[in-house]
CSV table of C-alpha atoms in Angstrom, one decimal:
chain,number,residue,atom,x,y,z
A,1,MET,CA,20.7,-10.9,-4.8
A,2,SER,CA,22.4,-8.8,-2.2
A,3,SER,CA,22.8,-5.4,-3.8
A,4,LYS,CA,19.9,-4.2,-5.9
A,5,LYS,CA,19.4,-1.1,-8.2
A,6,ILE,CA,16.1,0.7,-7.8
A,7,GLN,CA,14.3,0.9,-11.2
A,8,LYS,CA,10.6,1.2,-10.4
A,9,ALA,CA,9.0,2.9,-7.4
A,10,ILE,CA,5.4,3.2,-6.1
A,11,ILE,CA,4.9,6.2,-3.8
A,12,SER,CA,1.7,7.0,-1.8
A,13,VAL,CA,2.2,9.2,1.2
A,14,TYR,CA,0.4,11.4,3.6
A,15,TYR,CA,3.5,13.4,4.8
A,16,LYS,CA,5.3,15.0,1.9
A,17,ASP,CA,7.7,17.3,3.6
A,18,GLY,CA,11.2,16.4,2.4
A,19,LEU,CA,9.9,14.0,-0.2
A,20,ASP,CA,10.7,16.3,-3.1
A,21,LYS,CA,14.5,15.7,-2.7
A,22,ILE,CA,14.0,12.0,-2.9
A,23,ILE,CA,11.7,12.3,-6.0
A,24,LYS,CA,14.2,14.5,-7.8
A,25,LYS,CA,17.1,12.1,-7.0
A,26,LEU,CA,15.0,9.0,-8.1
A,27,HIS,CA,14.2,10.8,-11.4
A,28,GLU,CA,17.8,11.8,-11.9
A,29,GLN,CA,18.7,8.1,-11.5
A,30,GLY,CA,16.2,7.0,-14.1
A,31,VAL,CA,13.7,5.4,-11.8
A,32,GLU,CA,10.1,5.0,-13.1
A,33,LEU,CA,7.6,6.4,-10.7
A,34,TYR,CA,4.0,5.3,-10.0
A,35,SER,CA,1.7,7.1,-7.6
A,36,THR,CA,-1.8,7.9,-6.4
A,37,GLY,CA,-4.0,10.9,-5.7
A,38,GLY,CA,-2.4,13.8,-3.9
A,39,THR,CA,1.1,12.3,-4.1
A,40,TYR,CA,0.7,12.0,-7.9
A,41,LYS,CA,-0.2,15.7,-8.1
A,42,PHE,CA,2.8,16.5,-5.8
A,43,ILE,CA,5.2,14.7,-8.2
A,44,GLN,CA,3.6,16.4,-11.2
A,45,ASP,CA,4.0,19.8,-9.6
A,46,LEU,CA,7.7,19.0,-9.5
A,47,ASN,CA,7.6,18.6,-13.3
A,48,ILE,CA,8.7,15.0,-13.0
A,49,PRO,CA,7.1,12.3,-15.0
A,50,CYS,CA,4.9,9.9,-13.0
A,51,ILE,CA,2.5,7.1,-13.9
A,52,LYS,CA,-0.9,7.1,-12.3
A,53,VAL,CA,-1.7,3.9,-10.5
A,54,GLU,CA,-5.1,3.9,-12.2
A,55,SER,CA,-3.4,3.4,-15.5
A,56,LEU,CA,-1.9,0.2,-14.2
A,57,THR,CA,-5.0,-1.1,-12.4
A,58,ASN,CA,-7.4,0.1,-15.1
A,59,PHE,CA,-9.6,1.0,-12.1
A,60,PRO,CA,-10.3,4.4,-10.6
A,61,GLU,CA,-10.0,5.4,-6.9
A,62,ILE,CA,-13.4,4.7,-5.3
A,63,LEU,CA,-15.4,5.3,-2.2
A,64,GLY,CA,-14.0,8.8,-1.6
A,65,GLY,CA,-10.4,7.5,-1.8
A,66,ARG,CA,-10.9,4.6,0.6
A,67,VAL,CA,-9.8,2.2,-2.2
A,68,LYS,CA,-6.9,3.2,-4.3
A,69,THR,CA,-4.1,0.7,-4.3
A,70,LEU,CA,-5.8,-2.6,-3.3
A,71,HIS,CA,-5.4,-4.4,-6.6
A,72,PRO,CA,-3.3,-7.4,-7.9
A,73,ALA,CA,-1.5,-5.2,-10.3
A,74,ILE,CA,0.0,-3.3,-7.4
A,75,PHE,CA,0.6,-6.1,-5.0
A,76,GLY,CA,1.9,-8.4,-7.7
A,77,GLY,CA,4.6,-5.8,-8.3
A,78,LEU,CA,5.5,-5.7,-4.6
A,79,LEU,CA,5.3,-9.4,-3.8
A,80,ALA,CA,6.8,-11.0,-6.9
A,81,GLN,CA,10.2,-12.6,-6.3
A,82,THR,CA,12.7,-11.8,-9.0
A,83,ASP,CA,14.6,-15.1,-8.5
A,84,LEU,CA,11.6,-17.3,-9.2
A,85,ASP,CA,11.0,-18.2,-12.8
A,86,ALA,CA,7.3,-18.8,-12.1
A,87,ASP,CA,6.9,-15.3,-10.7
A,88,LYS,CA,8.7,-13.8,-13.6
A,89,GLU,CA,6.5,-15.7,-16.0
A,90,THR,CA,3.3,-14.5,-14.2
A,91,MET,CA,4.5,-10.9,-14.3
A,92,ALA,CA,5.2,-11.1,-18.0
A,93,THR,CA,1.9,-12.8,-18.8
A,94,HIS,CA,0.0,-10.0,-17.1
A,95,ASN,CA,2.4,-7.2,-18.2
A,96,LEU,CA,3.1,-6.1,-14.6
A,97,PRO,CA,6.0,-4.1,-13.3
A,98,PHE,CA,8.3,-5.3,-10.6
A,99,PHE,CA,8.5,-2.6,-7.9
A,100,ASP,CA,11.8,-2.4,-6.0
A,101,LEU,CA,10.9,0.7,-3.9
A,102,MET,CA,7.8,1.5,-2.0
A,103,ILE,CA,7.4,4.8,-0.1
A,104,CYS,CA,4.4,5.1,2.0
A,105,ASN,CA,3.3,6.6,5.3
A,106,LEU,CA,0.0,6.3,7.1
A,107,TYR,CA,-3.0,8.5,7.8
A,108,PRO,CA,-2.3,10.3,11.1
A,109,PHE,CA,-4.7,8.4,13.4
A,110,GLU,CA,-2.8,9.2,16.6
A,111,GLU,CA,-2.4,12.9,15.6
A,112,TYR,CA,-6.2,13.1,15.2
A,113,LEU,CA,-6.8,11.2,18.4
A,114,ASN,CA,-4.7,13.8,20.3
A,115,LYS,CA,-6.7,16.6,18.6
A,116,LYS,CA,-9.9,15.0,20.1
A,117,ALA,CA,-11.3,14.4,16.7
A,118,THR,CA,-14.8,13.0,16.3
A,119,SER,CA,-15.4,9.3,16.0
A,120,GLU,CA,-16.3,9.8,12.3
A,121,GLU,CA,-13.0,11.7,11.6
A,122,LEU,CA,-11.0,9.1,13.4
A,123,ILE,CA,-12.5,6.2,11.5
A,124,GLU,CA,-11.5,7.9,8.3
A,125,LYS,CA,-7.9,8.1,9.5
A,126,ILE,CA,-7.6,4.3,9.9
A,127,ASP,CA,-5.3,3.5,7.0
A,128,ILE,CA,-6.1,0.3,5.0
A,129,GLY,CA,-4.2,0.5,1.7
A,130,GLY,CA,-1.1,2.1,3.2
A,131,VAL,CA,-0.7,-0.6,5.9
A,132,THR,CA,-1.1,-3.3,3.2
A,133,LEU,CA,1.4,-1.7,0.9
A,134,ILE,CA,3.9,-1.5,3.8
A,135,ARG,CA,3.4,-5.1,4.8
A,136,ALA,CA,3.8,-6.4,1.3
A,137,ALA,CA,7.0,-4.4,0.6
A,138,ALA,CA,8.5,-5.4,4.0
A,139,LYS,CA,7.6,-9.0,3.5
A,140,ASN,CA,9.5,-9.0,0.1
A,141,PHE,CA,12.5,-7.2,1.5
A,142,LYS,CA,14.8,-9.4,-0.6
A,143,ASP,CA,13.6,-7.4,-3.6
A,144,VAL,CA,11.9,-4.3,-2.3
A,145,VAL,CA,13.0,-1.3,-0.3
A,146,CYS,CA,10.2,-0.3,2.1
A,147,ILE,CA,10.3,3.3,3.3
A,148,SER,CA,7.5,3.5,5.9
A,149,GLY,CA,7.8,6.8,7.6
A,150,PRO,CA,8.9,10.4,6.9
A,151,GLN,CA,11.6,10.1,9.6
A,152,GLN,CA,13.4,7.8,7.1
A,153,TYR,CA,13.5,10.2,4.2
A,154,LYS,CA,16.8,11.9,5.1
A,155,GLY,CA,18.7,8.7,5.6
A,156,PHE,CA,17.3,7.1,2.5
A,157,LEU,CA,18.2,10.1,0.4
A,158,GLU,CA,21.8,9.7,1.6
A,159,ILE,CA,21.8,6.0,0.5
A,160,LEU,CA,20.5,7.0,-2.9
A,161,LYS,CA,23.3,9.5,-3.3
A,162,SER,CA,26.2,7.5,-1.8
A,163,GLN,CA,25.2,4.2,-3.4
A,164,ASN,CA,23.9,5.5,-6.7
A,165,GLY,CA,20.4,4.1,-6.3
A,166,GLU,CA,21.5,0.7,-5.0
A,167,THR,CA,20.6,-0.9,-1.7
A,168,THR,CA,22.0,-3.8,0.2
A,169,ILE,CA,20.1,-6.8,1.6
A,170,GLU,CA,21.0,-5.6,5.1
A,171,GLN,CA,19.6,-2.1,4.5
A,172,ARG,CA,16.4,-3.6,3.0
A,173,MET,CA,16.0,-5.9,6.0
A,174,ASN,CA,16.5,-3.0,8.4
A,175,TYR,CA,13.8,-1.0,6.6
A,176,ALA,CA,11.5,-4.0,6.8
A,177,CYS,CA,12.1,-4.4,10.5
A,178,SER,CA,11.2,-0.7,11.0
A,179,ALA,CA,8.1,-1.1,8.8
A,180,PHE,CA,6.7,-3.9,11.0
A,181,GLU,CA,7.4,-1.9,14.1
A,182,ASN,CA,5.6,1.2,12.6
A,183,ILE,CA,2.6,-1.0,11.8
A,184,LYS,CA,2.6,-2.5,15.3
A,185,ASN,CA,2.6,0.9,16.9
A,186,TYR,CA,-0.1,2.2,14.5
A,187,ASP,CA,-2.4,-0.7,15.1
A,188,THR,CA,-1.8,-0.5,18.9
A,189,SER,CA,-3.1,3.1,18.9
A,190,ILE,CA,-6.2,2.1,17.0
A,191,SER,CA,-6.8,-1.0,19.2
A,192,ASP,CA,-6.4,1.1,22.4
A,193,TYR,CA,-8.9,3.6,21.1
A,194,PHE,CA,-11.5,0.9,20.4
A,195,MET,CA,-10.8,-0.8,23.7
A,196,GLU,CA,-11.6,2.5,25.5
A,197,LYS,CA,-14.9,3.1,23.7
């Protein structure tokens, strides 16, 4: 399917500046929102309905927030292919939503590196769940829009407005390409740090 209407979104971000306009537009367009932790509270504070990821996974955030989204209920929703009957059957059997939008950005490892943070602080800024969310959404770009950085918020908002919540396959592929580039740069910063230790 080339053009696709956004119906369900999972949002888990570190940088929230400018996100409010996207959230409001998604809500206006009838998109069902799922979120975690601080992002969930951010959406609630906008008086916009949002479903806590925990209610989907039936499992709380654990280890001080180190584990939030790493669960088949989340990744099934991001990786399921809507044109495969077997995938549709699996999703129906387990009562899982198909996500067609994922907005995520990563813990600011490089920012903390530049601030000369301690080793302990830096280790906690190595994102695990976020990178995995981004990879999953980008891999399944046929079905999912992957917004992987705050620098994409403005352009994505314009797409939501001008295309009434629909995206083209070309747009989704471009966002996927940017996502893998963002992950590559992120992992390079972490790798360089460890190599210099």
